[in-house]
Amino acid sequence: QVHLAESGGGVVQPGGSLRLSCVASGSSFGIYEMAWYRQAPGKHRELVASITSDGTTNYIASVKGRFTISRDSAKNTAYLQMNSLKTEDTAVYYCNVDLMVESTPTGWRTENAPWGQGTQVTVSS
């Protein structure tokens, strides 16, 4: 089991920037993928960005060109650099990981970690 701790949220004006951090501690398994999610009031939690162990990244269309996900595998830490923030980006941001718990003939079987507390990002004038 991995403990996830997000930080770096805050209140920022539209067009501003924030850098979120996520530390995954206590893992007994390798981390294949780290990802950021967000959940706005009244909405389901959605995947925002992900990064694999080989550096492959994916983003939802609404944040492409504005957000950048990165990771420091040695520290089991993921980051989300958010630029040109919009009011629509307001949400609680969570991270999660895909843990490589078992090697199978078709590839790694992965599991997610329990959700952390998240960090609030508020974009407002």
Coordinates of N, CA, C and O in Angstrom, one line a residue:
Q1 N 0.8 -1.2 0.0 CA 0.0 0.0 0.0 C 0.9 1.2 0.0 O 1.9 1.3 0.6
V2 N 0.4 2.2 -0.7 CA 1.2 3.5 -0.9 C 0.4 4.6 -0.3 O -0.8 4.7 -0.5
H3 N 1.1 5.5 0.4 CA 0.4 6.7 0.9 C 0.8 7.9 0.0 O 1.9 8.1 -0.4
L4 N -0.3 8.6 -0.5 CA -0.1 9.7 -1.4 C -0.4 11.0 -0.7 O -1.4 11.1 0.0
A5 N 0.5 11.9 -0.9 CA 0.4 13.2 -0.3 C 0.6 14.3 -1.3 O 1.7 14.5 -1.9
E6 N -0.5 15.0 -1.6 CA -0.5 16.1 -2.6 C -0.2 17.5 -1.8 O -0.7 17.7 -0.7
S7 N 0.4 18.4 -2.5 CA 0.6 19.7 -2.0 C 0.8 20.7 -3.1 O 1.0 20.3 -4.3
G8 N 0.8 21.9 -2.8 CA 1.1 23.0 -3.8 C -0.1 23.8 -4.3 O 0.1 24.7 -5.0
G9 N -1.3 23.4 -3.9 CA -2.5 24.1 -4.3 C -2.6 25.4 -3.7 O -1.8 25.8 -2.8
G10 N -3.5 26.2 -4.1 CA -3.7 27.5 -3.6 C -4.7 28.3 -4.4 O -5.4 27.8 -5.3
V11 N -4.8 29.6 -4.1 CA -5.6 30.5 -4.9 C -4.8 31.3 -5.8 O -3.8 31.9 -5.4
V12 N -5.2 31.4 -7.1 CA -4.5 32.1 -8.1 C -5.4 32.8 -9.0 O -6.5 32.3 -9.2
Q13 N -5.0 33.9 -9.6 CA -5.8 34.6 -10.6 C -5.8 33.9 -11.9 O -4.8 33.2 -12.2
P14 N -6.8 34.1 -12.7 CA -6.7 33.6 -14.1 C -5.4 34.0 -14.8 O -5.0 35.2 -14.7
G15 N -4.8 33.1 -15.5 CA -3.6 33.3 -16.1 C -2.4 33.0 -15.3 O -1.2 33.0 -15.8
G16 N -2.6 32.8 -14.0 CA -1.5 32.5 -13.1 C -1.0 31.0 -13.2 O -1.5 30.3 -14.0
S17 N -0.1 30.7 -12.4 CA 0.6 29.4 -12.4 C 0.6 28.8 -11.0 O 0.7 29.5 -10.0
L18 N 0.6 27.5 -10.9 CA 0.8 26.7 -9.7 C 1.6 25.5 -10.1 O 1.5 25.0 -11.2
R19 N 2.4 25.0 -9.1 CA 3.1 23.7 -9.3 C 2.7 22.8 -8.2 O 3.0 23.1 -7.0
L20 N 2.1 21.7 -8.5 CA 1.6 20.7 -7.6 C 2.7 19.6 -7.4 O 3.3 19.3 -8.4
S21 N 2.7 19.1 -6.2 CA 3.6 18.0 -6.0 C 2.9 16.8 -5.4 O 1.9 17.0 -4.6
C22 N 3.3 15.6 -5.7 CA 2.7 14.4 -5.1 C 3.8 13.5 -4.7 O 4.6 13.1 -5.6
V23 N 3.8 13.1 -3.5 CA 4.8 12.1 -3.0 C 4.1 10.8 -2.7 O 3.2 10.8 -1.9
A24 N 4.6 9.8 -3.2 CA 4.1 8.4 -3.0 C 5.1 7.7 -2.1 O 6.2 7.5 -2.5
S25 N 4.7 7.4 -0.9 CA 5.6 6.8 0.1 C 5.1 5.5 0.5 O 3.9 5.2 0.5
G26 N 6.0 4.7 1.0 CA 5.7 3.4 1.5 C 5.4 2.3 0.5 O 4.9 1.2 0.9
S27 N 5.8 2.5 -0.7 CA 5.5 1.5 -1.8 C 6.5 0.3 -1.7 O 7.7 0.5 -1.6
S28 N 5.9 -0.9 -1.8 CA 6.7 -2.1 -1.9 C 6.9 -2.5 -3.4 O 7.5 -3.6 -3.7
F29 N 6.3 -1.8 -4.3 CA 6.3 -2.1 -5.7 C 6.8 -0.9 -6.5 O 6.7 0.2 -6.1
G30 N 7.2 -1.2 -7.7 CA 7.6 -0.2 -8.6 C 6.4 0.5 -9.1 O 5.3 0.0 -9.1
I31 N 6.6 1.8 -9.5 CA 5.5 2.6 -10.0 C 5.6 2.7 -11.5 O 6.6 3.3 -12.0
Y32 N 4.6 2.2 -12.2 CA 4.7 2.3 -13.7 C 4.2 3.6 -14.2 O 4.8 4.2 -15.0
E33 N 3.1 4.1 -13.6 CA 2.5 5.4 -14.0 C 2.1 6.2 -12.9 O 1.6 5.7 -11.8
M34 N 2.3 7.5 -13.0 CA 1.8 8.5 -12.0 C 0.9 9.4 -12.8 O 1.1 9.7 -13.9
A35 N -0.1 9.8 -12.1 CA -1.1 10.6 -12.8 C -1.8 11.6 -11.8 O -1.7 11.5 -10.6
W36 N -2.3 12.7 -12.4 CA -3.0 13.7 -11.7 C -4.5 13.7 -12.1 O -4.8 13.5 -13.3
Y37 N -5.3 13.8 -11.2 CA -6.8 13.8 -11.4 C -7.3 15.1 -10.7 O -6.6 15.7 -9.9
R38 N -8.5 15.5 -11.1 CA -9.1 16.6 -10.4 C -10.6 16.3 -10.3 O -11.2 15.6 -11.1
Q39 N -11.2 17.0 -9.3 CA -12.6 16.9 -9.1 C -13.2 18.2 -8.7 O -12.9 18.8 -7.7
A40 N -14.0 18.7 -9.6 CA -14.7 20.0 -9.4 C -16.0 19.7 -8.7 O -16.5 18.6 -8.7
P41 N -16.5 20.7 -8.0 CA -17.8 20.5 -7.3 C -18.9 20.1 -8.2 O -19.1 20.6 -9.3
G42 N -19.6 19.0 -7.8 CA -20.7 18.5 -8.6 C -20.3 17.6 -9.8 O -21.1 17.2 -10.5
K43 N -19.0 17.4 -9.9 CA -18.5 16.6 -11.0 C -17.7 15.4 -10.6 O -17.3 15.3 -9.4
H44 N -17.6 14.4 -11.5 CA -16.8 13.2 -11.2 C -15.3 13.5 -11.3 O -14.9 14.5 -12.0
R45 N -14.6 12.7 -10.6 CA -13.1 12.9 -10.7 C -12.7 12.5 -12.1 O -13.1 11.5 -12.6
E46 N -11.8 13.3 -12.7 CA -11.4 13.1 -14.0 C -9.8 13.0 -14.1 O -9.2 13.7 -13.3
L47 N -9.3 12.2 -15.0 CA -7.9 12.2 -15.2 C -7.5 13.4 -16.0 O -8.1 13.8 -17.0
V48 N -6.4 14.0 -15.5 CA -5.9 15.2 -16.1 C -4.6 15.0 -16.9 O -4.5 15.4 -18.1
A49 N -3.7 14.3 -16.3 CA -2.4 14.0 -17.0 C -1.8 12.8 -16.4 O -2.0 12.5 -15.2
S50 N -1.0 12.1 -17.2 CA -0.3 10.9 -16.7 C 1.1 10.8 -17.3 O 1.3 11.4 -18.3
I51 N 1.9 10.1 -16.6 CA 3.3 9.9 -17.1 C 3.8 8.5 -16.7 O 3.6 8.1 -15.5
T52 N 4.3 7.8 -17.6 CA 4.8 6.5 -17.4 C 6.3 6.5 -17.0 O 6.9 7.5 -17.0
S53 N 6.8 5.3 -16.6 CA 8.1 5.2 -16.2 C 9.1 5.6 -17.3 O 10.3 5.9 -17.0
D54 N 8.7 5.4 -18.5 CA 9.6 5.8 -19.6 C 9.4 7.2 -20.1 O 10.0 7.6 -21.1
G55 N 8.6 7.9 -19.4 CA 8.4 9.3 -19.8 C 7.3 9.7 -20.7 O 7.1 10.9 -21.0
T56 N 6.5 8.7 -21.1 CA 5.4 9.0 -22.0 C 4.3 9.7 -21.2 O 3.9 9.3 -20.1
T57 N 3.8 10.8 -21.8 CA 2.8 11.6 -21.1 C 1.5 11.7 -21.9 O 1.5 11.5 -23.1
N58 N 0.5 11.9 -21.2 CA -0.8 12.1 -21.8 C -1.6 13.1 -21.0 O -1.5 13.3 -19.8
Y59 N -2.4 13.9 -21.8 CA -3.1 15.0 -21.2 C -4.6 15.0 -21.7 O -4.8 14.7 -22.9
I60 N -5.5 15.5 -21.0 CA -6.8 15.8 -21.5 C -6.7 17.0 -22.4 O -5.8 17.9 -22.1
A61 N -7.6 17.1 -23.3 CA -7.5 18.2 -24.3 C -7.5 19.6 -23.7 O -6.8 20.5 -24.2
S62 N -8.3 19.7 -22.7 CA -8.5 21.0 -22.1 C -7.2 21.6 -21.4 O -7.2 22.8 -21.2
V63 N -6.3 20.8 -21.1 CA -5.1 21.3 -20.4 C -3.8 21.2 -21.3 O -2.7 21.7 -20.9
K64 N -3.9 20.7 -22.5 CA -2.8 20.6 -23.4 C -2.2 21.9 -23.7 O -2.9 22.9 -24.0
G65 N -0.9 22.0 -23.6 CA -0.2 23.3 -23.8 C -0.1 24.2 -22.6 O 0.6 25.2 -22.6
R66 N -0.9 23.8 -21.6 CA -0.9 24.6 -20.4 C -0.3 23.9 -19.2 O 0.4 24.5 -18.3
F67 N -0.6 22.6 -19.1 CA -0.1 21.8 -18.0 C 1.0 20.9 -18.4 O 1.1 20.4 -19.6
T68 N 2.0 20.6 -17.5 CA 3.1 19.7 -17.8 C 3.2 18.8 -16.6 O 3.4 19.3 -15.5
I69 N 3.2 17.5 -16.8 CA 3.4 16.5 -15.8 C 4.8 16.0 -15.9 O 5.4 15.9 -17.0
S70 N 5.4 15.8 -14.8 CA 6.8 15.3 -14.7 C 6.9 14.4 -13.5 O 6.0 14.4 -12.6
R71 N 8.0 13.7 -13.4 CA 8.2 12.8 -12.2 C 9.7 12.7 -11.9 O 10.5 12.8 -12.8
D72 N 9.9 12.4 -10.7 CA 11.2 12.1 -10.2 C 11.1 10.7 -9.6 O 10.7 10.5 -8.5
S73 N 11.4 9.7 -10.4 CA 11.2 8.3 -10.0 C 12.0 7.9 -8.7 O 11.5 7.1 -7.9
A74 N 13.2 8.5 -8.6 CA 14.0 8.2 -7.5 C 13.4 8.6 -6.2 O 13.6 8.1 -5.1
K75 N 12.6 9.7 -6.2 CA 11.9 10.2 -5.1 C 10.4 9.8 -5.0 O 9.7 10.2 -4.1
N76 N 10.0 9.0 -6.0 CA 8.5 8.6 -6.1 C 7.6 9.9 -6.0 O 6.7 9.9 -5.3
T77 N 8.0 10.9 -6.8 CA 7.3 12.1 -6.7 C 6.9 12.5 -8.1 O 7.6 12.4 -9.1
A78 N 5.6 13.0 -8.2 CA 5.1 13.6 -9.5 C 4.8 15.0 -9.3 O 4.5 15.5 -8.2
Y79 N 4.9 15.8 -10.4 CA 4.6 17.2 -10.3 C 3.7 17.5 -11.4 O 3.6 16.9 -12.5
L80 N 2.9 18.6 -11.2 CA 2.1 19.1 -12.3 C 2.3 20.6 -12.3 O 1.8 21.3 -11.4
Q81 N 2.9 21.1 -13.3 CA 3.1 22.5 -13.6 C 1.9 23.0 -14.3 O 1.6 22.5 -15.4
M82 N 1.2 23.9 -13.7 CA 0.0 24.5 -14.3 C 0.2 25.9 -14.7 O 0.4 26.7 -13.8
N83 N 0.1 26.2 -15.9 CA 0.3 27.6 -16.4 C -1.0 28.1 -17.1 O -1.9 27.3 -17.4
S84 N -1.1 29.4 -17.2 CA -2.3 29.9 -17.9 C -3.6 29.4 -17.3 O -4.5 29.0 -18.0
L85 N -3.7 29.4 -16.0 CA -4.8 28.8 -15.3 C -6.1 29.5 -15.7 O -6.1 30.7 -15.8
K86 N -7.2 28.7 -15.8 CA -8.5 29.2 -16.0 C -9.4 28.9 -14.8 O -9.1 28.0 -14.1
T87 N -10.5 29.7 -14.8 CA -11.4 29.4 -13.7 C -12.0 28.0 -13.8 O -12.3 27.4 -12.7
E88 N -12.0 27.4 -15.0 CA -12.5 26.1 -15.2 C -11.6 25.0 -14.6 O -12.0 23.9 -14.4
D89 N -10.4 25.4 -14.2 CA -9.4 24.5 -13.6 C -9.6 24.4 -12.1 O -8.9 23.5 -11.5
T90 N -10.5 25.1 -11.6 CA -10.8 25.1 -10.2 C -11.3 23.7 -9.8 O -12.3 23.2 -10.3
A91 N -10.6 23.0 -8.9 CA -10.9 21.7 -8.4 C -10.0 21.3 -7.3 O -9.0 21.9 -7.0
V92 N -10.3 20.2 -6.7 CA -9.4 19.5 -5.8 C -8.6 18.5 -6.7 O -9.1 17.7 -7.5
Y93 N -7.3 18.7 -6.6 CA -6.4 17.9 -7.5 C -5.8 16.7 -6.6 O -5.3 16.9 -5.5
Y94 N -5.9 15.5 -7.2 CA -5.4 14.3 -6.6 C -4.4 13.7 -7.5 O -4.4 13.8 -8.7
C95 N -3.5 12.9 -6.9 CA -2.6 12.1 -7.7 C -2.9 10.7 -7.4 O -3.5 10.3 -6.4
N96 N -2.4 9.8 -8.3 CA -2.5 8.4 -8.0 C -1.4 7.7 -8.8 O -0.7 8.3 -9.6
V97 N -1.2 6.4 -8.5 CA -0.1 5.7 -9.2 C -0.6 4.3 -9.6 O -1.6 3.8 -9.1
D98 N 0.0 3.8 -10.6 CA -0.2 2.4 -11.0 C 1.0 1.6 -10.5 O 2.1 1.8 -11.0
L99 N 0.8 0.8 -9.6 CA 1.8 -0.1 -9.0 C 2.0 -1.4 -9.7 O 1.0 -2.0 -10.0
M100 N 3.2 -1.7 -10.0 CA 3.5 -2.9 -10.7 C 3.5 -4.1 -9.7 O 4.6 -4.4 -9.2
V101 N 2.4 -4.7 -9.5 CA 2.3 -5.7 -8.5 C 2.5 -7.1 -8.9 O 2.8 -8.0 -8.1
E102 N 2.5 -7.3 -10.2 CA 2.7 -8.7 -10.7 C 3.0 -8.7 -12.2 O 2.4 -8.0 -13.0
S103 N 4.0 -9.5 -12.6 CA 4.4 -9.6 -14.0 C 3.6 -10.8 -14.5 O 3.7 -11.9 -14.0
T104 N 3.0 -10.6 -15.6 CA 2.2 -11.6 -16.3 C 2.7 -11.8 -17.7 O 3.5 -11.0 -18.2
P105 N 2.3 -12.9 -18.4 CA 2.7 -13.2 -19.7 C 2.3 -12.0 -20.7 O 3.0 -11.9 -21.7
T106 N 1.3 -11.3 -20.4 CA 0.9 -10.2 -21.2 C 1.3 -8.8 -20.7 O 1.0 -7.8 -21.4
G107 N 2.1 -8.8 -19.7 CA 2.5 -7.5 -19.1 C 2.3 -7.4 -17.6 O 1.8 -8.3 -17.0
W108 N 2.6 -6.2 -17.1 CA 2.4 -6.0 -15.7 C 1.0 -5.8 -15.3 O 0.2 -5.2 -16.0
R109 N 0.6 -6.5 -14.2 CA -0.7 -6.2 -13.6 C -0.4 -5.0 -12.6 O 0.5 -5.1 -11.8
T110 N -1.3 -4.0 -12.7 CA -1.1 -2.8 -11.9 C -2.3 -2.6 -11.0 O -3.4 -3.0 -11.3
E111 N -2.0 -1.9 -9.9 CA -3.1 -1.5 -9.0 C -2.9 -0.1 -8.6 O -1.8 0.4 -8.6
N112 N -4.0 0.6 -8.3 CA -3.9 1.9 -7.8 C -3.7 2.0 -6.3 O -4.0 1.0 -5.6
A113 N -3.3 3.1 -5.9 CA -3.1 3.3 -4.4 C -4.4 4.0 -3.9 O -5.2 4.5 -4.7
P114 N -4.6 3.9 -2.6 CA -5.7 4.7 -2.0 C -5.6 6.2 -2.3 O -4.4 6.7 -2.3
W115 N -6.7 6.8 -2.4 CA -6.6 8.3 -2.7 C -6.1 9.0 -1.5 O -6.4 8.7 -0.3
G116 N -5.4 10.1 -1.8 CA -4.9 11.0 -0.7 C -6.0 12.0 -0.5 O -7.1 11.9 -0.9
Q117 N -5.6 13.1 0.3 CA -6.5 14.1 0.6 C -6.7 15.1 -0.5 O -7.7 15.9 -0.6
G118 N -5.8 15.2 -1.5 CA -5.9 16.1 -2.6 C -5.4 17.5 -2.1 O -5.2 17.8 -0.9
T119 N -5.3 18.4 -3.1 CA -4.9 19.8 -2.8 C -5.8 20.7 -3.6 O -6.1 20.5 -4.8
Q120 N -6.3 21.7 -3.0 CA -7.3 22.6 -3.6 C -6.7 23.6 -4.5 O -5.7 24.3 -4.1
V121 N -7.1 23.7 -5.7 CA -6.7 24.7 -6.6 C -7.9 25.6 -6.9 O -8.9 25.1 -7.4
T122 N -7.8 26.9 -6.6 CA -8.9 27.8 -6.9 C -8.4 28.9 -7.8 O -7.4 29.6 -7.4
V123 N -9.0 29.0 -8.9 CA -8.6 30.1 -9.9 C -9.8 31.1 -9.9 O -10.9 30.8 -10.4
S124 N -9.5 32.3 -9.4 CA -10.5 33.3 -9.3 C -9.9 34.7 -9.3 O -8.8 34.9 -8.9
S125 N -10.7 35.6 -9.8 CA -10.3 37.0 -9.8 C -10.5 37.6 -8.4 O -9.9 38.7 -8.2

